[in-house]
Structures are given as C-alpha cells and as structure tokens.
Short mmCIF file of C-alpha atoms in Angstrom, two decimals:
data_model
loop_
_atom_site.label_atom_id
_atom_site.label_comp_id
_atom_site.label_asym_id
_atom_site.label_seq_id
_atom_site.Cartn_x
_atom_site.Cartn_y
_atom_site.Cartn_z
CA MET A 1 -5.49 -31.14 -70.06
CA PRO A 2 -6.60 -27.54 -70.68
CA ALA A 3 -3.57 -25.24 -70.31
CA PRO A 4 -5.32 -22.48 -68.10
CA LEU A 5 -5.60 -24.99 -65.30
CA GLU A 6 -1.92 -25.81 -65.26
CA PRO A 7 -0.94 -23.13 -62.71
CA LEU A 8 -3.55 -24.60 -60.46
CA TRP A 9 -2.06 -28.06 -60.65
CA ALA A 10 1.34 -26.54 -60.03
CA ALA A 11 -0.03 -24.83 -56.94
CA VAL A 12 -1.65 -27.95 -55.46
CA ALA A 13 1.46 -30.12 -56.18
CA THR A 14 3.60 -27.48 -54.48
CA ALA A 15 1.26 -27.34 -51.49
CA GLY A 16 1.73 -31.07 -51.15
CA PHE A 17 5.53 -30.77 -51.27
CA ALA A 18 5.54 -27.82 -48.92
CA LEU A 19 3.67 -29.94 -46.34
CA LEU A 20 6.17 -32.79 -46.80
CA PHE A 21 9.04 -30.29 -46.43
CA ASN A 22 7.51 -29.18 -42.98
CA LEU A 23 6.68 -25.65 -43.99
CA ARG A 24 4.52 -23.96 -41.46
CA ARG A 25 0.85 -24.41 -42.33
CA ARG A 26 -0.03 -20.73 -42.87
CA ASP A 27 2.97 -20.43 -45.25
CA VAL A 28 1.79 -23.20 -47.54
CA PRO A 29 -0.65 -20.94 -49.58
CA ILE A 30 2.10 -18.35 -49.96
CA ALA A 31 4.43 -20.95 -51.47
CA ALA A 32 1.61 -22.41 -53.64
CA LEU A 33 0.73 -19.04 -55.01
CA GLY A 34 4.33 -18.41 -55.84
CA ALA A 35 4.35 -21.71 -57.77
CA ALA A 36 1.21 -20.79 -59.68
CA LEU A 37 2.65 -17.42 -60.61
CA GLY A 38 5.90 -18.95 -61.67
CA TRP A 39 4.24 -21.62 -63.78
CA ALA A 40 2.00 -19.03 -65.49
CA VAL A 41 5.05 -16.76 -66.24
CA TYR A 42 6.91 -19.84 -67.51
CA MET A 43 4.11 -20.94 -69.88
CA LEU A 44 3.68 -17.34 -71.19
CA VAL A 45 7.40 -16.46 -71.68
CA SER A 46 8.52 -19.84 -72.99
CA SER A 47 5.70 -19.80 -75.63
CA VAL A 48 6.43 -16.21 -76.65
CA THR A 49 10.25 -16.65 -76.89
CA ALA A 50 10.13 -20.36 -77.85
CA ALA A 51 13.07 -20.90 -75.49
CA GLN A 52 12.57 -23.03 -72.40
CA ALA A 53 15.53 -21.60 -70.55
CA VAL A 54 14.29 -18.02 -71.00
CA GLY A 55 10.91 -19.05 -69.60
CA LEU A 56 12.57 -20.79 -66.56
CA PHE A 57 14.77 -17.79 -65.89
CA ALA A 58 11.75 -15.35 -65.92
CA ALA A 59 9.68 -17.66 -63.86
CA ALA A 60 12.35 -18.09 -61.26
CA ALA A 61 12.93 -14.34 -61.08
CA VAL A 62 9.21 -13.79 -60.51
CA ILE A 63 9.12 -16.52 -57.79
CA GLY A 64 12.18 -15.03 -56.21
CA LEU A 65 10.72 -11.56 -56.10
CA TRP A 66 7.43 -12.82 -54.72
CA ALA A 67 9.24 -14.81 -51.93
CA GLU A 68 11.51 -11.85 -51.05
CA PHE A 69 8.63 -9.53 -50.71
CA VAL A 70 6.54 -11.80 -48.58
CA ALA A 71 9.51 -12.87 -46.57
CA ALA A 72 10.50 -9.29 -45.89
CA PHE A 73 7.18 -8.49 -44.42
CA LEU A 74 6.77 -11.69 -42.45
CA ARG A 75 10.45 -11.56 -41.30
CA ARG A 76 11.25 -15.05 -42.40
CA PRO A 77 13.94 -16.39 -44.82
CA ALA A 78 12.91 -16.05 -48.35
CA SER A 79 14.41 -19.45 -49.24
CA VAL A 80 11.69 -21.37 -47.32
CA TYR A 81 9.19 -20.14 -49.93
CA ILE A 82 11.54 -20.38 -52.83
CA VAL A 83 12.49 -23.99 -52.26
CA CYS A 84 8.84 -25.07 -52.38
CA ALA A 85 7.76 -22.78 -55.21
CA ILE A 86 10.40 -23.76 -57.66
CA ILE A 87 9.63 -27.45 -57.45
CA PRO A 88 7.44 -27.55 -60.56
CA LEU A 89 10.09 -25.83 -62.61
CA VAL A 90 13.08 -27.64 -61.33
CA PRO A 91 14.61 -30.12 -63.81
CA GLY A 92 14.14 -33.26 -61.64
CA GLY A 93 12.70 -35.10 -64.62
CA GLY A 94 15.64 -34.07 -66.74
CA MET A 95 18.14 -35.47 -64.21
CA TYR A 96 16.20 -38.75 -64.27
CA TYR A 97 16.06 -38.98 -68.06
CA THR A 98 19.70 -38.04 -68.37
CA MET A 99 20.78 -40.93 -66.13
CA LEU A 100 18.17 -43.27 -67.53
CA ALA A 101 19.65 -42.65 -71.02
CA SER A 102 23.21 -43.36 -69.78
CA VAL A 103 22.01 -46.53 -67.96
CA LYS A 104 20.57 -47.68 -71.26
CA GLY A 105 23.86 -46.82 -72.94
CA GLN A 106 22.38 -44.07 -75.15
CA THR A 107 25.39 -41.80 -74.78
CA TRP A 108 24.33 -39.10 -77.23
CA ASN A 109 20.89 -38.87 -75.76
CA ALA A 110 22.34 -38.72 -72.26
CA LEU A 111 24.60 -35.84 -73.27
CA THR A 112 21.97 -33.73 -74.88
CA THR A 113 19.42 -34.28 -72.10
CA GLY A 114 22.10 -33.64 -69.53
CA LEU A 115 23.16 -30.35 -71.15
CA ALA A 116 19.47 -29.18 -71.31
CA THR A 117 19.05 -30.19 -67.70
CA LEU A 118 22.14 -28.18 -66.60
CA GLN A 119 20.89 -25.30 -68.68
CA ALA A 120 17.47 -25.35 -66.99
CA ALA A 121 18.99 -25.53 -63.51
CA GLY A 122 21.37 -22.77 -64.36
CA ALA A 123 18.60 -20.55 -65.66
CA ILE A 124 16.60 -21.08 -62.53
CA ALA A 125 19.57 -20.38 -60.30
CA ALA A 126 20.36 -17.19 -62.24
CA GLY A 127 16.76 -15.92 -61.96
CA LEU A 128 16.86 -16.52 -58.20
CA ALA A 129 20.25 -14.82 -57.89
CA LEU A 130 18.98 -11.83 -59.77
CA SER A 131 15.84 -11.43 -57.65
CA GLY A 132 17.87 -11.93 -54.47
CA ALA A 133 20.30 -9.15 -55.53
CA PHE A 134 17.46 -6.98 -56.47
CA ALA A 135 15.84 -7.28 -52.97
CA ARG A 136 19.19 -6.48 -51.38
CA LEU A 137 19.63 -3.40 -53.69
CA LEU A 138 16.23 -2.09 -52.59
CA SER A 139 17.00 -3.01 -48.97
CA LEU A 140 13.61 -4.62 -48.97
CA ARG A 141 13.90 -5.84 -45.42
CA ARG A 142 14.53 -2.37 -43.99
CA LEU A 143 11.61 -0.91 -45.97
CA ALA A 144 9.34 -3.66 -44.78
CA GLY A 145 10.64 -3.14 -41.21
CA LYS A 146 9.68 0.56 -41.33
CA TRP A 147 6.27 -0.34 -42.58
CA THR A 148 5.48 -3.16 -40.05
CA GLY A 149 7.05 -1.42 -37.06
CA PRO A 150 9.88 -2.17 -34.59
CA VAL A 151 11.89 -5.35 -34.86
CA HIS A 152 10.47 -6.94 -31.70
CA SER A 153 6.91 -7.12 -32.93
CA ARG A 154 4.44 -9.66 -31.76
CA ARG A 155 4.60 -11.64 -34.98
CA ASP A 156 8.28 -12.16 -34.47
CA ARG A 157 7.85 -14.36 -31.49
CA PRO A 158 7.58 -18.09 -31.98
CA ARG A 159 4.24 -19.75 -31.56
CA ARG A 160 3.87 -22.21 -28.74
CA MET B 1 22.22 -26.78 -20.92
CA THR B 2 23.87 -24.13 -18.68
CA SER B 3 22.66 -23.15 -15.26
CA PRO B 4 22.31 -19.37 -14.89
CA THR B 5 24.82 -19.20 -12.02
CA ARG B 6 27.74 -20.63 -14.03
CA PRO B 7 29.56 -18.07 -16.22
CA ILE B 8 29.23 -18.98 -19.88
CA ALA B 9 32.26 -20.71 -21.07
CA PRO B 10 33.48 -20.18 -24.65
CA GLU B 11 33.09 -23.95 -25.30
CA ASP B 12 29.34 -23.62 -24.54
CA ILE B 13 28.95 -20.79 -26.99
CA LEU B 14 30.90 -22.78 -29.57
CA LEU B 15 28.62 -25.80 -29.05
CA LEU B 16 25.50 -23.68 -29.29
CA ALA B 17 26.56 -21.91 -32.51
CA ALA B 18 27.81 -25.15 -34.18
CA ASP B 19 24.60 -26.98 -33.25
CA ALA B 20 22.42 -24.24 -34.66
CA ALA B 21 24.36 -24.38 -37.92
CA ARG B 22 24.16 -28.20 -37.98
CA ILE B 23 20.37 -28.04 -37.61
CA VAL B 24 20.23 -25.57 -40.49
CA LEU B 25 22.17 -28.01 -42.77
CA GLU B 26 20.27 -31.07 -41.56
CA SER B 27 16.95 -29.39 -42.28
CA GLY B 28 17.72 -28.37 -45.86
CA GLY B 29 19.03 -24.81 -45.29
CA GLU B 30 21.66 -23.27 -47.56
CA THR B 31 25.33 -23.49 -46.80
CA TYR B 32 25.81 -19.73 -46.52
CA ARG B 33 22.93 -19.61 -44.05
CA ALA B 34 24.62 -22.23 -41.90
CA GLU B 35 27.84 -20.19 -41.95
CA GLU B 36 26.09 -16.97 -41.21
CA THR B 37 24.11 -18.58 -38.34
CA ALA B 38 27.25 -19.93 -36.65
CA VAL B 39 29.29 -16.74 -37.08
CA GLY B 40 26.32 -14.55 -36.01
CA LEU B 41 25.58 -16.53 -32.89
CA ALA B 42 29.23 -16.88 -31.89
CA SER B 43 30.00 -13.20 -32.36
CA ALA B 44 26.77 -11.98 -30.76
CA LEU B 45 27.27 -14.08 -27.66
CA ASP B 46 30.94 -13.63 -27.05
CA GLY B 47 33.68 -14.41 -29.59
CA VAL B 48 35.63 -12.03 -31.72
CA GLU B 49 36.82 -12.95 -35.14
CA ALA B 50 34.44 -15.89 -35.53
CA GLU B 51 34.97 -17.83 -38.82
CA CYS B 52 33.00 -20.64 -40.10
CA PHE B 53 33.45 -22.98 -43.08
CA ALA B 54 30.52 -25.16 -43.94
CA THR B 55 29.84 -27.72 -46.70
CA PRO B 56 26.79 -29.90 -46.90
CA THR B 57 28.49 -32.54 -44.79
CA VAL B 58 30.68 -30.68 -42.28
CA ILE B 59 30.82 -27.50 -40.25
CA VAL B 60 34.13 -26.03 -39.01
CA LEU B 61 33.74 -23.07 -36.61
CA SER B 62 36.37 -21.23 -34.69
CA PHE B 63 36.61 -17.97 -32.75
CA VAL B 64 38.69 -16.22 -30.23
CA GLY B 65 36.88 -16.13 -26.85
CA PHE B 66 36.93 -13.46 -24.17
CA ASP B 67 39.77 -15.47 -22.59
CA GLY B 68 42.05 -14.60 -25.51
CA LYS B 69 42.31 -18.14 -26.68
CA ALA B 70 41.21 -19.61 -30.01
CA HIS B 71 38.45 -22.20 -29.77
CA SER B 72 37.24 -24.47 -32.55
CA ILE B 73 34.92 -27.32 -33.26
CA VAL B 74 34.05 -29.64 -36.07
CA ARG B 75 30.58 -30.92 -36.58
CA ARG B 76 29.65 -33.63 -39.12
CA VAL B 77 26.27 -33.60 -40.86
CA THR B 78 25.21 -37.11 -41.79
CA ARG B 79 21.47 -37.19 -42.00
CA ARG B 80 19.51 -34.57 -44.07
CA SER B 81 15.79 -34.29 -44.34
CA MET B 82 13.79 -31.20 -45.31
CA HIS B 83 12.31 -29.34 -42.38
CA LEU B 84 11.82 -25.71 -43.46
CA GLU B 85 10.18 -24.54 -40.24
CA ARG B 86 13.35 -25.38 -38.37
CA VAL B 87 15.38 -23.27 -40.83
CA ALA B 88 13.00 -20.32 -40.29
CA ARG B 89 13.08 -20.79 -36.49
CA ILE B 90 16.84 -20.83 -36.44
CA ASP B 91 16.87 -17.65 -38.58
CA ALA B 92 14.58 -15.93 -36.13
CA LEU B 93 16.69 -17.22 -33.20
CA THR B 94 19.92 -15.75 -34.71
CA ARG B 95 18.26 -12.44 -35.47
CA ARG B 96 16.91 -12.18 -31.91
CA THR B 97 20.17 -13.10 -30.40
CA ARG B 98 22.10 -10.54 -32.48
CA SER B 99 19.61 -7.78 -31.47
CA GLY B 100 20.16 -8.64 -27.84
CA GLU B 101 16.64 -9.88 -27.29
CA LEU B 102 17.85 -13.35 -26.37
CA ASP B 103 20.78 -14.09 -24.10
CA PHE B 104 22.68 -17.31 -24.01
CA ALA B 105 20.22 -19.20 -21.80
CA GLY B 106 17.31 -17.92 -24.00
CA ALA B 107 19.01 -18.96 -27.16
CA ALA B 108 19.90 -22.39 -25.76
CA ALA B 109 16.29 -22.99 -24.68
CA GLU B 110 14.97 -21.93 -28.09
CA LEU B 111 17.52 -24.13 -29.93
CA ASP B 112 16.53 -27.04 -27.73
CA GLN B 113 12.83 -26.50 -28.71
CA VAL B 114 13.73 -26.28 -32.42
CA GLU B 115 15.72 -29.47 -32.21
CA ARG B 116 12.71 -31.35 -30.68
CA MET B 117 10.32 -30.17 -33.36
CA GLU B 118 8.40 -33.12 -34.89
CA GLY B 119 7.57 -33.62 -38.50
CA ARG B 120 3.94 -33.77 -39.65
CA PRO B 121 1.70 -36.65 -38.51
CA PRO B 122 1.87 -39.69 -40.84
CA LEU B 123 -1.60 -39.24 -42.30
CA VAL B 124 -0.93 -35.62 -43.34
CA SER B 125 2.35 -36.44 -45.06
CA LEU B 126 0.70 -39.41 -46.71
CA LEU B 127 -2.05 -37.13 -48.17
CA ALA B 128 0.60 -34.45 -49.02
CA ALA B 129 2.64 -37.00 -50.90
CA ALA B 130 -0.46 -38.21 -52.77
CA ALA B 131 -1.44 -34.65 -53.67
CA GLY B 132 2.05 -33.72 -54.81
CA THR B 133 2.57 -36.77 -57.07
CA GLY B 134 -0.99 -36.84 -58.39
CA PHE B 135 -1.06 -33.17 -59.47
CA PHE B 136 2.45 -33.41 -60.88
CA THR B 137 1.25 -36.16 -63.06
CA LEU B 138 -1.58 -33.86 -64.27
CA LEU B 139 0.88 -31.10 -64.79
CA PHE B 140 3.16 -33.26 -66.92
CA GLY B 141 0.21 -34.29 -69.18
CA GLY B 142 -1.21 -37.25 -67.44
CA ALA B 143 -4.96 -38.03 -67.40
CA TRP B 144 -7.10 -38.08 -64.30
CA ASN B 145 -6.88 -41.85 -63.79
CA ASP B 146 -3.09 -41.60 -64.11
CA ALA B 147 -3.08 -38.91 -61.39
CA LEU B 148 -5.10 -41.21 -59.08
CA VAL B 149 -2.68 -44.09 -59.59
CA ALA B 150 0.28 -41.79 -59.11
CA GLY B 151 -1.24 -40.46 -55.90
CA ALA B 152 -1.67 -43.93 -54.43
CA VAL B 153 1.76 -45.06 -55.50
CA GLY B 154 3.33 -41.86 -54.24
CA ALA B 155 1.73 -42.15 -50.87
CA GLY B 156 3.15 -45.60 -50.59
CA LEU B 157 6.55 -44.43 -51.79
CA SER B 158 6.63 -41.73 -49.05
CA ARG B 159 6.00 -44.34 -46.41
CA LEU B 160 8.76 -46.49 -47.90
CA THR B 161 11.38 -43.69 -47.89
CA ARG B 162 10.45 -42.88 -44.29
CA PHE B 163 10.95 -46.54 -43.33
CA PHE B 164 14.30 -46.62 -45.08
CA ALA B 165 15.46 -43.45 -43.43
CA ARG B 166 14.51 -44.87 -39.98
CA ARG B 167 16.53 -48.00 -40.70
CA ALA B 168 19.50 -45.86 -41.82
CA ILE B 169 19.54 -47.43 -45.27
CA PRO B 170 22.03 -45.44 -47.44
CA ASP B 171 20.37 -42.88 -49.76
CA PHE B 172 21.64 -44.70 -52.92
CA VAL B 173 20.04 -47.95 -52.00
CA ALA B 174 16.90 -46.26 -50.81
CA ASN B 175 16.47 -44.27 -54.00
CA LEU B 176 17.15 -47.39 -56.12
CA LEU B 177 14.64 -49.63 -54.34
CA GLY B 178 12.03 -46.83 -54.07
CA ALA B 179 12.23 -46.02 -57.83
CA ALA B 180 12.18 -49.76 -58.70
CA GLY B 181 9.05 -50.42 -56.53
CA ALA B 182 7.25 -47.35 -57.83
CA THR B 183 7.97 -48.30 -61.49
CA ILE B 184 6.71 -51.89 -61.02
CA LEU B 185 3.56 -50.65 -59.27
CA CYS B 186 2.85 -48.14 -62.10
CA LEU B 187 3.43 -50.73 -64.80
CA PHE B 188 1.22 -53.18 -62.97
CA ALA B 189 -1.52 -50.53 -62.76
CA ARG B 190 -1.30 -49.96 -66.50
CA SER B 191 -1.51 -53.69 -67.21
CA LEU B 192 -4.68 -53.71 -65.05
CA GLY B 193 -6.02 -50.88 -67.17
CA LEU B 194 -6.04 -48.37 -64.24
CA ALA B 195 -3.51 -45.98 -65.75
CA THR B 196 -3.27 -44.96 -69.38
CA SER B 197 0.29 -43.75 -69.73
CA ALA B 198 2.86 -45.46 -67.50
CA ASP B 199 5.58 -42.90 -68.36
CA GLY B 200 3.59 -39.89 -67.15
CA THR B 201 2.51 -41.75 -64.02
CA ILE B 202 6.10 -42.84 -63.19
CA ILE B 203 7.64 -39.40 -63.65
CA GLY B 204 4.99 -37.93 -61.36
CA VAL B 205 5.69 -40.40 -58.68
CA ILE B 206 9.46 -40.16 -59.03
CA MET B 207 9.28 -36.39 -58.40
CA LEU B 208 9.29 -37.41 -54.75
CA LEU B 209 12.83 -38.75 -55.09
CA VAL B 210 14.31 -36.85 -57.99
CA PRO B 211 17.07 -34.28 -57.15
CA GLY B 212 15.73 -31.26 -59.02
CA VAL B 213 16.06 -28.84 -56.05
CA ALA B 214 19.47 -30.31 -55.26
CA ILE B 215 20.88 -29.61 -58.71
CA THR B 216 19.45 -26.06 -58.69
CA ASN B 217 20.89 -25.44 -55.22
CA ALA B 218 24.27 -26.83 -56.41
CA ILE B 219 24.36 -24.15 -59.11
CA ARG B 220 23.04 -21.43 -56.67
CA ASP B 221 25.87 -22.25 -54.27
CA THR B 222 28.40 -22.06 -57.04
CA ILE B 223 27.01 -18.73 -58.19
CA GLY B 224 27.21 -17.47 -54.68
CA GLY B 225 30.89 -18.41 -54.32
CA ASP B 226 30.43 -21.52 -52.11
CA LEU B 227 32.40 -23.69 -54.59
CA VAL B 228 33.14 -26.70 -52.45
CA SER B 229 29.54 -26.87 -51.36
CA GLY B 230 28.29 -26.41 -55.03
CA VAL B 231 30.37 -29.25 -56.33
CA SER B 232 29.44 -31.62 -53.51
CA ARG B 233 25.74 -30.89 -53.86
CA GLY B 234 26.11 -31.47 -57.62
CA ALA B 235 27.78 -34.83 -56.95
CA ASP B 236 25.01 -35.73 -54.53
CA ALA B 237 22.35 -34.90 -57.06
CA PHE B 238 24.05 -36.98 -59.75
CA MET B 239 24.26 -40.01 -57.49
CA SER B 240 20.64 -39.82 -56.56
CA ALA B 241 19.66 -39.48 -60.20
CA ALA B 242 21.82 -42.45 -61.02
CA ALA B 243 20.26 -44.54 -58.30
CA ILE B 244 16.76 -43.61 -59.36
CA SER B 245 17.36 -44.38 -63.02
CA ILE B 246 19.08 -47.69 -62.26
CA GLY B 247 16.10 -48.67 -60.17
CA ALA B 248 13.49 -47.58 -62.66
CA GLY B 249 15.38 -48.86 -65.64
CA GLY B 250 16.02 -52.17 -64.01
CA ALA B 251 12.40 -52.54 -63.09
CA TYR B 252 11.32 -51.75 -66.66
CA GLN B 253 13.66 -54.46 -67.96
CA LEU B 254 12.38 -56.96 -65.37
CA TRP B 255 8.75 -56.18 -66.21
CA ASN B 256 9.39 -56.65 -69.86
CA LEU B 257 11.27 -59.88 -69.28
CA LEU B 258 8.34 -61.21 -67.15
CA ALA B 259 5.91 -60.09 -69.76
CA GLY B 260 7.88 -62.10 -72.26
CA ARG B 261 8.90 -59.18 -74.43
CA ALA B 262 12.30 -57.81 -75.38
CA LEU B 263 12.90 -54.07 -74.63
#
C-alpha cells in the first residue's frame, strides 16, 4: 500500500471508531483529522529518528495540541477528541501479541513484545501529558474564551 | 427529581453529584474528570469541603452540607461502554452549574436527559465498525480484499459484543468468544481464497476488542497521580488482552487441528 495514503486510512478508521464511541457527528471530522495529522507525524519522525517510541511521542503531542486547541474554541473536553485520534497509534496489537506469545509459552518473546508495548503506551501518555500541560501554561481556554465571547454563548447550549 | 417547592436537601445534591460522576466513568471519561465533576457540582450547589475519591469501579463522595453535617455516598460502577457525547455533556453541565447558569432543578433535568441519551442506531454502528476494522487492516499492511473481509467480520463482531453486553456476559468471556469467532471466520475466509493474509485481517478485526486505549489511559492516570486508578486500569487491560489472545490462539489451534496440521 502506498505510504502517502496511510494518514487517510488512519482518518477513516478513526472516524469509524469515533462513531462507535458515540462522538457527536460534527466532531467526527475533527477527531479524524487529528488522527491523520498524528499518523503523518508518526511516519515522518519514526523514519527520521529510526525509533518507534520517539515517533509515537511526537505524534501524541501533536494530536494533544490539536485537540486542546479545537476543544478550547468549542468549549468541550479535549479528551473526547484525543481518545479517538490516538486509536491508530495505541499499542492494542502489541498487547495482543504479548499475551498471544505468553499463551503459546514463548516467554522471551512475550517479555520483549510486552516491554515494547509498555514503552509505546508510555510514549503516547507522555506526549499527551506534555501537550495538556502546554495548553494549561498558555491558559488556552481563557484565550479562546476572549476570542469567542462571553461564556454563555449560543454554542454552549445543548442541542435538542 | 425534586419539586421546586421543597428545599433542596444535602442528600439530593449528593445523589446528583455522584450520579454525574458515575455517568462520566460509565461512559469512558477519565478518573480525574469524574472526581472534578462530583466535587464541582457538590460545591457549586451547596456543600463545603467536598471531597471525592474515584477509581474506575467506585466513586466515594462526601461533603459538609449547609446543615453542618457531613454527608457521604458510595457509588459502584459496574458497566462501562464508550459514550463520549455523554462525557462532553456532563462537562458542560458542570461548567454551567458552577457559573450559576443552572440551578439544582436545571442541573437535575439536564442530567436526566444525558442519562437517557441513546447510542447510535444499529445500522450506523454496523457500518462504523466495518469502516474501522477495514481501514485498520489497510493501515496495517493488508490488501483491499483483506480489508473487505475484515470489514464484514468486524461488523459481525460489533453485533456480537453488543449482544453479549445486553446479556450481561462478563467481559473476559465476551472477549474470548469474540476473538475466537473472529479468528475462525478470518481463517475460513482465507481458506476460501477471499483474504490473502489471515494475520493482517485478524489484527484489523481484533482492534475492536483490543485494550490499546485502556493501557494508554492506565499510564496517563499514573502520570497524573491517580495511582490506584492507573493500576486497576492496567490490570483491566491485561485481562482483556489475555482473554483475546486465549480466544484467538485457541481458535488458531482448533483450525489447524481440523485442517489436519500441527501448529
């Protein structure tokens, strides 16, 4: 499969999962775009540095920043976008291969895969923690609030 | 809930705050968000010194009401399914209550509405599951025909997990049976010549079950200082991964046995 299309696959897959997770319909493209951005950064950084964890860290940081920016302007929790957009990066397959190796009795294989999986999850969590702290340092929500007007704006009310 | 003529008892506020936090946890919100929701609602509506301790399975909330007495409640969280719009609505509800836009009755009415929110219609979630699994197969290096098989099996798997959840089948058993069924179907599709690579197809389908987000959230909780919550989410993720791999590994063995080959 040609590599330039990979972010697109990540976006569509994320859109599917976002619908399954009952994300509001107009938020689905936001999450999908975040996933595409994240996957592109992951491909770029991990091929340049030749380290998967560094790529995951950078991708998670970019996804986190994207989600924090959008969430500040739409006055929604950033994590609803983050949870969906990190799905392509997240080491679900690694968890599966780790346990599969230990079910088959391949202890050494299970240990190495398990450590790589924990490292990947840790890198993603660290990237997200970093972007969350950055958004708080900038007081992104207050800045966005100044730009979009008073707190009780129309878009803040729930839709019927 | 409360009629407007009755004064709001501290117990009512306690119930409202704890229920809001319970919905956050049930719908896939973070632990700290559940705690902040409960404390924010309780202190905005009445209580002083509200304190909340939440883990993925329990919420403990206590505060001192205007009557000067300490009130507390424990809420267990047993079922969890992702519903991000609920999390976002509770977030807005808390913010509006704290800014004074909503009073107790308004918050209770809004909470009631959030609790009664439905998931997506079956056809939409079927197509969403097919899109998710199909395109994950492409992303993980599968070919187009693999993606089509994965989409079909994934749609079926999403129905199966829904069915298991309705029948209150434990997560471990549901993951095991789901992974086994999906593996058998993918191997069958390969033997029919529909799919080229069984492994790529299986991993795409199993993305529906696999606890990648759970293990990441476990580490996020631990980084954020919610240590109990982090450890229990990690244990949960390991148990689901174990169930899935026992199911998939067992199905592989069974298939090879039936095909008359040793593994």
